[in-house]
Amino acid sequence: MKKIFYFFVVFAVALVSCSKDDSDLASDSFENLVVNTKTPIFNSSTYSYSAGGNLSVALQNDNFDYEFGVCYSESPNPNVINSNTVSGYLNNTNFDCLINDIDLGVTYYIKAYVRKLQTNEIKYGNEITFIQPLNLTTNIVKNISLTGFSVTVNVGSDLSNNSERGVCYSTSPNPTVSNERLDDPTNGSGNFTITVDGVQTFSPSYYVDRNTTYYLRSFVYLNGRYYYGNEVSFKTCGYVGGSGGYVFYDKGETTNGWRYLEASTTKLNDPNSTNFKWSNTSTFMSGISQEIGAGLDNSTLIRNSNNFTNIAATMCIFVSNNSVNDWFLPSIKELKELYKLKIAGLVFNPASGPNSYYNKNVLSSSQRDNTTCYGVNFENGSEVIMTKTDQLYSGWQVRRF
């Protein structure tokens, strides 16, 4: 009988001892747990990341007593309180999570974590940074006027499954498609160019206002969300330039020694009358162009053959304006951009005096054929064909810098 009692006591002590050891083991497992954060892996077909962690030891009742996941943020040291979190399911000492709401081209900081549900204690893993390059490039804005601009965007091949692409812009940084947007009619990868211009008016309203700074980003719509390219900024024309005139065109970059076109605030007057000729003879001149940037070369060619005070191009070069001597007669495309200053109320119709019907037509330095040249009617902005040798027209000085 004594032997039986002794055996029962020994068994009871052993049972209590084992229960205590198991409890301590579970406690010690979490207290001494080391969590390792796995490097996220990008899935280009779903535009998501596989992330997660590894545990140094297995935990008892793992998926019932603990929460396993990752926390991530655009700022260092993420945690479960102030960062994004995604939970996963443990398999032995490994757990995986799927992150869907990431922005391409953004650096993120991530930590794996284990939370003990009963006490809310949290063990964090090491911090890792990750970024998936966004192959969406917004190039510099070019051909900036008072009413429009152009911009070219490159879409990488990994974004080729987009269903929308375009640009968005605002007077505040970080524009989104909720601001003004301009869509490209196509989709896919490669380059596309957005070009807008209000021409003679400032409508439609989604273009631009003069003398205003805008911020612009490209975008694509892919897998149910918008991705944005790098931001660029530009300032529309209509402000005062370095020589007291108005800047009316901006290439967006300096090439061939110049970037901006500036117009005098008033038309140029012939010292002997109020009108000019294009030339003294009905001769076609080689090398004359209609393009933006050609006005100076056009004017130089005309002056070399017609060095007279009644020739518009010659006098534009000869006459100093605001102590500046690099003026010329604009090409027809330059003159059409200049006309927008009149629509904006910054310069006025040159028609005046007895020949107002004629000198409302402003000469360009571009020619049509042997006998005629191009100009712009400053009453309505229309392109007009004028006789080269008629002294009935106005001239307007512009310069580039």
Tab-separated table of C-alpha atoms in Angstrom:
chain	number	residue	atom	x	y	z
A	1	MET	CA	0.000	0.000	0.000
A	2	LYS	CA	2.862	2.363	0.835
A	3	LYS	CA	4.484	1.567	-2.504
A	4	ILE	CA	1.314	2.506	-4.377
A	5	PHE	CA	1.014	5.825	-2.513
A	6	TYR	CA	4.691	6.609	-3.155
A	7	PHE	CA	4.278	5.968	-6.872
A	8	PHE	CA	1.233	8.257	-7.058
A	9	VAL	CA	3.111	11.093	-5.366
A	10	VAL	CA	6.065	10.720	-7.710
A	11	PHE	CA	3.765	10.672	-10.761
A	12	ALA	CA	1.875	13.774	-9.599
A	13	VAL	CA	5.078	15.695	-9.007
A	14	ALA	CA	6.372	14.667	-12.396
A	15	LEU	CA	3.121	15.696	-14.083
A	16	VAL	CA	3.193	19.131	-12.481
A	17	SER	CA	6.843	19.482	-13.368
A	18	CYS	CA	6.204	18.577	-17.017
A	19	SER	CA	3.277	20.992	-17.287
A	20	LYS	CA	5.423	23.763	-15.891
A	21	ASP	CA	8.264	22.960	-18.283
A	22	ASP	CA	5.909	23.007	-21.288
A	23	SER	CA	4.493	26.368	-20.239
A	24	ASP	CA	7.914	27.776	-19.699
A	25	LEU	CA	9.004	26.413	-23.069
A	26	ALA	CA	6.182	28.200	-24.864
A	27	SER	CA	6.913	31.379	-22.954
A	28	ASP	CA	10.626	31.107	-23.528
A	29	SER	CA	10.025	30.445	-27.247
A	30	PHE	CA	8.335	33.849	-27.760
A	31	GLU	CA	10.570	35.743	-25.384
A	32	ASN	CA	13.676	34.478	-27.138
A	33	LEU	CA	12.158	34.504	-30.624
A	34	VAL	CA	14.157	36.078	-33.431
A	35	VAL	CA	12.151	37.231	-36.468
A	36	ASN	CA	13.838	37.531	-39.850
A	37	THR	CA	12.268	39.743	-42.548
A	38	LYS	CA	12.306	38.207	-46.016
A	39	THR	CA	13.304	40.302	-49.007
A	40	PRO	CA	10.112	41.177	-50.946
A	41	ILE	CA	9.824	39.696	-54.433
A	42	PHE	CA	7.987	41.615	-57.169
A	43	ASN	CA	5.447	39.820	-59.373
A	44	SER	CA	5.236	41.685	-62.685
A	45	SER	CA	2.050	39.903	-63.776
A	46	THR	CA	0.033	41.033	-60.736
A	47	TYR	CA	2.090	44.109	-59.767
A	48	SER	CA	2.270	42.857	-56.191
A	49	TYR	CA	4.979	41.819	-53.768
A	50	SER	CA	5.474	38.536	-51.939
A	51	ALA	CA	6.829	39.307	-48.484
A	52	GLY	CA	6.945	37.687	-45.072
A	53	GLY	CA	9.331	36.356	-42.477
A	54	ASN	CA	11.073	33.416	-40.856
A	55	LEU	CA	11.104	32.453	-37.171
A	56	SER	CA	14.138	31.232	-35.274
A	57	VAL	CA	12.028	28.583	-33.482
A	58	ALA	CA	8.590	27.040	-33.847
A	59	LEU	CA	5.828	28.336	-31.622
A	60	GLN	CA	3.184	26.205	-29.891
A	61	ASN	CA	-0.427	26.751	-31.011
A	62	ASP	CA	1.129	29.047	-33.580
A	63	ASN	CA	-1.765	30.165	-35.785
A	64	PHE	CA	-4.206	30.480	-32.879
A	65	ASP	CA	-2.192	32.407	-30.325
A	66	TYR	CA	-0.176	34.669	-32.636
A	67	GLU	CA	-0.539	37.030	-35.598
A	68	PHE	CA	2.100	36.940	-38.308
A	69	GLY	CA	2.581	39.731	-40.849
A	70	VAL	CA	4.604	42.605	-42.238
A	71	CYS	CA	4.357	46.352	-41.692
A	72	TYR	CA	5.681	48.761	-44.294
A	73	SER	CA	5.884	52.487	-44.929
A	74	GLU	CA	7.576	55.136	-47.058
A	75	SER	CA	9.326	56.256	-43.853
A	76	PRO	CA	11.948	54.299	-41.902
A	77	ASN	CA	11.132	52.172	-38.846
A	78	PRO	CA	7.577	51.049	-39.717
A	79	ASN	CA	5.399	49.508	-37.010
A	80	VAL	CA	1.909	48.060	-36.688
A	81	ILE	CA	0.530	51.279	-35.187
A	82	ASN	CA	1.349	53.885	-37.833
A	83	SER	CA	2.177	51.860	-40.945
A	84	ASN	CA	0.474	49.619	-43.469
A	85	THR	CA	0.151	46.005	-42.343
A	86	VAL	CA	-0.604	42.733	-44.105
A	87	SER	CA	-1.017	39.457	-42.238
A	88	GLY	CA	-0.105	35.957	-43.354
A	89	TYR	CA	-0.350	32.338	-42.261
A	90	LEU	CA	2.477	30.433	-40.610
A	91	ASN	CA	3.804	27.184	-42.034
A	92	ASN	CA	6.234	25.739	-39.491
A	93	THR	CA	8.689	28.667	-39.090
A	94	ASN	CA	7.894	30.463	-42.352
A	95	PHE	CA	5.077	32.884	-43.188
A	96	ASP	CA	4.184	34.732	-46.395
A	97	CYS	CA	2.149	37.883	-47.082
A	98	LEU	CA	0.948	39.546	-50.285
A	99	ILE	CA	1.319	43.338	-50.667
A	100	ASN	CA	-0.876	44.886	-53.357
A	101	ASP	CA	-1.029	48.614	-52.623
A	102	ILE	CA	2.514	49.673	-53.492
A	103	ASP	CA	3.572	52.484	-55.811
A	104	LEU	CA	6.221	51.691	-58.369
A	105	GLY	CA	9.298	53.842	-58.161
A	106	VAL	CA	8.842	54.522	-54.427
A	107	THR	CA	11.237	53.335	-51.713
A	108	TYR	CA	9.509	51.404	-48.929
A	109	TYR	CA	10.706	50.221	-45.521
A	110	ILE	CA	9.399	46.860	-44.302
A	111	LYS	CA	9.599	44.697	-41.166
A	112	ALA	CA	8.159	41.287	-40.435
A	113	TYR	CA	6.440	40.970	-37.078
A	114	VAL	CA	4.832	38.440	-34.730
A	115	ARG	CA	2.140	39.569	-32.297
A	116	LYS	CA	1.191	37.526	-29.213
A	117	LEU	CA	-2.576	37.968	-29.155
A	118	GLN	CA	-3.109	37.340	-25.467
A	119	THR	CA	-0.705	40.032	-24.290
A	120	ASN	CA	-0.376	42.120	-27.493
A	121	GLU	CA	3.401	41.768	-27.265
A	122	ILE	CA	5.121	42.259	-30.651
A	123	LYS	CA	8.408	40.981	-31.985
A	124	TYR	CA	9.785	42.820	-35.032
A	125	GLY	CA	12.202	41.557	-37.608
A	126	ASN	CA	15.030	43.455	-39.221
A	127	GLU	CA	14.187	46.412	-41.482
A	128	ILE	CA	14.601	46.031	-45.255
A	129	THR	CA	14.177	48.633	-47.989
A	130	PHE	CA	12.722	47.752	-51.368
A	131	ILE	CA	11.785	49.563	-54.562
A	132	GLN	CA	10.493	48.465	-57.941
A	133	PRO	CA	11.558	50.971	-60.620
A	134	LEU	CA	8.714	52.740	-62.378
A	135	ASN	CA	9.546	52.754	-66.080
A	136	LEU	CA	7.379	55.761	-66.812
A	137	THR	CA	9.343	58.857	-67.791
A	138	THR	CA	7.858	62.344	-68.096
A	139	ASN	CA	10.199	64.399	-70.271
A	140	ILE	CA	10.631	68.167	-70.097
A	141	VAL	CA	7.731	70.298	-71.294
A	142	LYS	CA	8.420	72.024	-74.613
A	143	ASN	CA	6.805	74.480	-77.041
A	144	ILE	CA	5.346	76.502	-74.191
A	145	SER	CA	3.181	79.456	-75.182
A	146	LEU	CA	0.479	81.531	-73.494
A	147	THR	CA	-2.117	78.897	-74.297
A	148	GLY	CA	-0.488	75.479	-74.605
A	149	PHE	CA	2.488	73.163	-74.465
A	150	SER	CA	3.757	69.770	-75.559
A	151	VAL	CA	5.329	66.911	-73.629
A	152	THR	CA	6.625	63.469	-74.588
A	153	VAL	CA	6.310	60.454	-72.290
A	154	ASN	CA	8.061	57.077	-72.426
A	155	VAL	CA	6.216	53.998	-71.142
A	156	GLY	CA	8.357	50.950	-70.354
A	157	SER	CA	7.564	47.516	-71.739
A	158	ASP	CA	6.676	46.244	-68.257
A	159	LEU	CA	3.746	48.698	-68.282
A	160	SER	CA	2.546	47.734	-71.754
A	161	ASN	CA	-0.753	46.256	-70.514
A	162	ASN	CA	-2.097	49.674	-69.531
A	163	SER	CA	-5.613	50.592	-70.646
A	164	GLU	CA	-5.124	54.369	-70.250
A	165	ARG	CA	-2.164	56.684	-70.505
A	166	GLY	CA	-1.707	60.438	-70.561
A	167	VAL	CA	-0.612	63.405	-68.460
A	168	CYS	CA	-2.198	65.320	-65.609
A	169	TYR	CA	-1.264	68.766	-64.346
A	170	SER	CA	-2.111	71.358	-61.717
A	171	THR	CA	-0.855	74.604	-60.208
A	172	SER	CA	0.082	72.539	-57.129
A	173	PRO	CA	2.720	69.784	-56.909
A	174	ASN	CA	1.889	66.081	-57.256
A	175	PRO	CA	-1.058	66.366	-59.666
A	176	THR	CA	-3.333	63.353	-60.166
A	177	VAL	CA	-6.002	62.387	-62.673
A	178	SER	CA	-8.460	64.212	-60.407
A	179	ASN	CA	-6.836	67.432	-61.611
A	180	GLU	CA	-6.638	68.468	-65.257
A	181	ARG	CA	-5.811	65.475	-67.436
A	182	LEU	CA	-5.017	64.933	-71.095
A	183	ASP	CA	-5.358	61.379	-72.405
A	184	ASP	CA	-3.400	59.823	-75.222
A	185	PRO	CA	-5.801	58.059	-77.621
A	186	THR	CA	-3.611	54.939	-77.665
A	187	ASN	CA	-2.187	52.658	-74.996
A	188	GLY	CA	0.710	50.256	-74.580
A	189	SER	CA	4.441	50.919	-74.245
A	190	GLY	CA	6.789	53.274	-76.081
A	191	ASN	CA	6.682	57.039	-76.586
A	192	PHE	CA	3.612	59.222	-76.890
A	193	THR	CA	3.336	63.008	-77.172
A	194	ILE	CA	0.600	65.259	-75.831
A	195	THR	CA	0.271	68.629	-77.591
A	196	VAL	CA	-2.350	71.239	-76.724
A	197	ASP	CA	-2.838	74.810	-77.850
A	198	GLY	CA	-5.649	77.283	-77.335
A	199	VAL	CA	-4.774	78.901	-80.697
A	200	GLN	CA	-6.589	82.255	-80.696
A	201	THR	CA	-8.619	81.787	-77.538
A	202	PHE	CA	-8.132	80.405	-74.069
A	203	SER	CA	-10.766	77.690	-74.396
A	204	PRO	CA	-11.251	74.876	-73.804
A	205	SER	CA	-10.571	75.650	-70.161
A	206	TYR	CA	-8.479	72.552	-69.471
A	207	TYR	CA	-5.448	73.963	-71.236
A	208	VAL	CA	-3.447	76.627	-69.377
A	209	ASP	CA	-3.530	80.224	-68.152
A	210	ARG	CA	-0.773	82.635	-69.086
A	211	ASN	CA	2.104	83.491	-66.764
A	212	THR	CA	1.346	80.528	-64.507
A	213	THR	CA	3.527	77.751	-63.093
A	214	TYR	CA	2.198	74.221	-63.569
A	215	TYR	CA	3.279	70.825	-62.264
A	216	LEU	CA	2.816	67.863	-64.593
A	217	ARG	CA	3.097	64.067	-64.323
A	218	SER	CA	2.467	61.251	-66.770
A	219	PHE	CA	0.229	58.360	-65.796
A	220	VAL	CA	-0.873	54.892	-66.850
A	221	TYR	CA	-3.860	52.888	-65.648
A	222	LEU	CA	-2.977	49.273	-65.014
A	223	ASN	CA	-4.507	46.446	-62.976
A	224	GLY	CA	-7.164	48.703	-61.499
A	225	ARG	CA	-4.936	51.561	-60.358
A	226	TYR	CA	-3.080	54.614	-61.623
A	227	TYR	CA	0.699	54.814	-61.652
A	228	TYR	CA	2.412	58.202	-61.991
A	229	GLY	CA	5.724	59.128	-63.572
A	230	ASN	CA	8.191	61.749	-62.386
A	231	GLU	CA	6.991	65.321	-61.965
A	232	VAL	CA	8.144	68.233	-64.143
A	233	SER	CA	7.172	71.883	-63.909
A	234	PHE	CA	6.864	74.682	-66.442
A	235	LYS	CA	5.761	78.309	-66.600
A	236	THR	CA	3.467	79.509	-69.347
A	237	CYS	CA	4.384	82.616	-71.313
A	238	GLY	CA	3.022	86.132	-70.995
A	239	TYR	CA	5.498	87.570	-68.489
A	240	VAL	CA	7.965	90.451	-68.942
A	241	GLY	CA	11.320	89.452	-70.412
A	242	GLY	CA	14.798	90.804	-69.872
A	243	SER	CA	14.392	93.626	-72.410
A	244	GLY	CA	11.057	94.949	-71.205
A	245	GLY	CA	8.960	93.072	-73.754
A	246	TYR	CA	6.752	90.013	-73.288
A	247	VAL	CA	8.012	86.432	-73.498
A	248	PHE	CA	5.617	84.663	-75.855
A	249	TYR	CA	7.378	81.366	-76.582
A	250	ASP	CA	9.586	78.992	-74.585
A	251	LYS	CA	11.276	75.981	-76.179
A	252	GLY	CA	11.608	74.402	-72.739
A	253	GLU	CA	15.374	74.051	-73.070
A	254	THR	CA	18.289	76.018	-74.478
A	255	THR	CA	19.439	74.807	-77.879
A	256	ASN	CA	21.384	76.644	-80.583
A	257	GLY	CA	22.070	79.419	-78.095
A	258	TRP	CA	18.515	80.381	-77.207
A	259	ARG	CA	15.367	79.254	-75.440
A	260	TYR	CA	12.862	82.160	-75.297
A	261	LEU	CA	11.209	84.515	-77.768
A	262	GLU	CA	10.348	88.012	-76.557
A	263	ALA	CA	8.209	90.604	-78.355
A	264	SER	CA	8.329	94.367	-78.113
A	265	THR	CA	5.328	95.889	-76.357
A	266	THR	CA	4.437	97.963	-79.440
A	267	LYS	CA	4.771	97.706	-83.210
A	268	LEU	CA	7.755	99.206	-85.002
A	269	ASN	CA	7.108	102.468	-86.835
A	270	ASP	CA	8.710	103.368	-90.163
A	271	PRO	CA	10.603	106.632	-89.579
A	272	ASN	CA	9.257	108.011	-92.889
A	273	SER	CA	5.658	106.770	-92.673
A	274	THR	CA	3.667	104.211	-90.676
A	275	ASN	CA	4.127	101.234	-93.019
A	276	PHE	CA	6.710	98.773	-94.340
A	277	LYS	CA	7.455	96.567	-97.343
A	278	TRP	CA	8.694	92.976	-97.191
A	279	SER	CA	11.222	93.682	-99.984
A	280	ASN	CA	11.905	96.096	-102.829
A	281	THR	CA	11.797	93.426	-105.514
A	282	SER	CA	9.600	90.491	-106.444
A	283	THR	CA	12.301	87.895	-105.920
A	284	PHE	CA	12.167	84.518	-104.228
A	285	MET	CA	14.900	84.240	-101.607
A	286	SER	CA	16.426	80.860	-100.847
A	287	GLY	CA	16.867	79.868	-97.212
A	288	ILE	CA	13.729	81.620	-95.930
A	289	SER	CA	11.689	79.464	-93.501
A	290	GLN	CA	8.304	79.534	-91.782
A	291	GLU	CA	9.411	77.698	-88.634
A	292	ILE	CA	9.795	78.892	-85.063
A	293	GLY	CA	13.422	79.854	-84.551
A	294	ALA	CA	13.919	80.973	-88.171
A	295	GLY	CA	13.020	84.652	-87.797
A	296	LEU	CA	16.537	85.898	-87.138
A	297	ASP	CA	18.081	84.094	-90.123
A	298	ASN	CA	15.165	85.158	-92.345
A	299	SER	CA	15.602	88.776	-91.310
A	300	THR	CA	19.342	88.688	-91.924
A	301	LEU	CA	18.815	87.313	-95.446
A	302	ILE	CA	16.218	89.987	-96.218
A	303	ARG	CA	18.380	92.810	-94.853
A	304	ASN	CA	21.396	91.692	-96.874
A	305	SER	CA	19.352	92.169	-100.047
A	306	ASN	CA	17.157	95.096	-98.937
A	307	ASN	CA	19.085	97.468	-96.699
A	308	PHE	CA	16.469	100.240	-96.796
A	309	THR	CA	14.474	102.050	-94.105
A	310	ASN	CA	11.152	101.007	-95.638
A	311	ILE	CA	11.919	97.272	-95.264
A	312	ALA	CA	10.426	95.714	-92.118
A	313	ALA	CA	13.124	93.079	-91.475
A	314	THR	CA	15.939	95.578	-92.020
A	315	MET	CA	14.477	98.102	-89.596
A	316	CYS	CA	13.708	95.450	-86.962
A	317	ILE	CA	17.420	94.629	-86.912
A	318	PHE	CA	18.617	98.229	-87.190
A	319	VAL	CA	16.426	99.970	-84.589
A	320	SER	CA	17.492	99.723	-80.939
A	321	ASN	CA	14.654	99.013	-78.507
A	322	ASN	CA	15.075	99.468	-74.739
A	323	SER	CA	18.845	99.750	-75.352
A	324	VAL	CA	18.853	96.247	-76.893
A	325	ASN	CA	20.050	95.627	-80.465
A	326	ASP	CA	19.291	91.977	-81.220
A	327	TRP	CA	15.728	92.336	-82.543
A	328	PHE	CA	14.419	90.851	-85.814
A	329	LEU	CA	11.199	90.273	-87.797
A	330	PRO	CA	9.472	87.046	-86.746
A	331	SER	CA	8.732	84.109	-89.035
A	332	ILE	CA	5.061	83.379	-89.710
A	333	LYS	CA	4.880	80.676	-87.011
A	334	GLU	CA	6.607	82.982	-84.537
A	335	LEU	CA	4.190	85.768	-85.440
A	336	LYS	CA	1.182	83.537	-84.793
A	337	GLU	CA	2.518	82.867	-81.302
A	338	LEU	CA	3.101	86.587	-80.801
A	339	TYR	CA	-0.542	87.292	-81.724
A	340	LYS	CA	-1.619	85.504	-78.528
A	341	LEU	CA	-0.244	88.512	-76.621
A	342	LYS	CA	-2.953	90.569	-78.287
A	343	ILE	CA	-5.665	88.085	-77.267
A	344	ALA	CA	-4.334	88.287	-73.703
A	345	GLY	CA	-4.575	92.084	-73.776
A	346	LEU	CA	-0.832	92.586	-73.405
A	347	VAL	CA	-0.316	94.227	-76.821
A	348	PHE	CA	-2.816	95.998	-79.035
A	349	ASN	CA	-4.012	96.085	-82.608
A	350	PRO	CA	-1.464	98.112	-84.617
A	351	ALA	CA	-4.132	99.552	-86.957
A	352	SER	CA	-4.096	103.357	-86.820
A	353	GLY	CA	-4.079	106.403	-89.053
A	354	PRO	CA	-5.219	106.692	-92.662
A	355	ASN	CA	-3.815	103.297	-93.629
A	356	SER	CA	-5.330	101.397	-90.686
A	357	TYR	CA	-6.982	98.911	-93.039
A	358	TYR	CA	-3.534	97.844	-94.207
A	359	ASN	CA	-1.220	98.208	-91.228
A	360	LYS	CA	-3.460	96.011	-89.097
A	361	ASN	CA	-1.742	93.300	-91.174
A	362	VAL	CA	1.622	92.556	-89.561
A	363	LEU	CA	4.452	91.238	-91.730
A	364	SER	CA	6.347	88.063	-91.029
A	365	SER	CA	9.800	87.291	-92.419
A	366	SER	CA	8.413	84.234	-94.260
A	367	GLN	CA	7.615	84.259	-97.980
A	368	ARG	CA	5.038	82.424	-100.073
A	369	ASP	CA	6.493	82.836	-103.570
A	370	ASN	CA	8.252	85.426	-105.751
A	371	THR	CA	5.681	88.140	-105.224
A	372	THR	CA	3.908	87.390	-101.949
A	373	CYS	CA	4.706	86.860	-98.277
A	374	TYR	CA	2.868	85.828	-95.112
A	375	GLY	CA	1.462	87.929	-92.324
A	376	VAL	CA	-1.181	87.958	-89.590
A	377	ASN	CA	-4.288	90.115	-89.409
A	378	PHE	CA	-4.162	91.515	-85.872
A	379	GLU	CA	-7.902	92.122	-85.798
A	380	ASN	CA	-8.762	88.420	-85.909
A	381	GLY	CA	-5.496	86.452	-85.938
A	382	SER	CA	-5.978	85.028	-89.427
A	383	GLU	CA	-3.065	84.277	-91.724
A	384	VAL	CA	-2.950	86.659	-94.694
A	385	ILE	CA	-1.076	86.690	-98.016
A	386	MET	CA	0.461	90.062	-98.819
A	387	THR	CA	2.371	91.562	-101.742
A	388	LYS	CA	6.084	91.819	-100.991
A	389	THR	CA	6.593	95.227	-102.599
A	390	ASP	CA	3.521	97.007	-101.191
A	391	GLN	CA	4.410	99.466	-98.436
A	392	LEU	CA	1.178	99.032	-96.527
A	393	TYR	CA	2.015	96.787	-93.584
A	394	SER	CA	3.244	96.854	-89.984
A	395	GLY	CA	6.340	95.249	-88.503
A	396	TRP	CA	6.900	93.917	-84.993
A	397	GLN	CA	10.268	93.454	-83.318
A	398	VAL	CA	11.076	90.221	-81.523
A	399	ARG	CA	14.273	88.813	-80.060
A	400	ARG	CA	15.484	85.485	-78.730
A	401	PHE	CA	17.616	84.670	-75.715
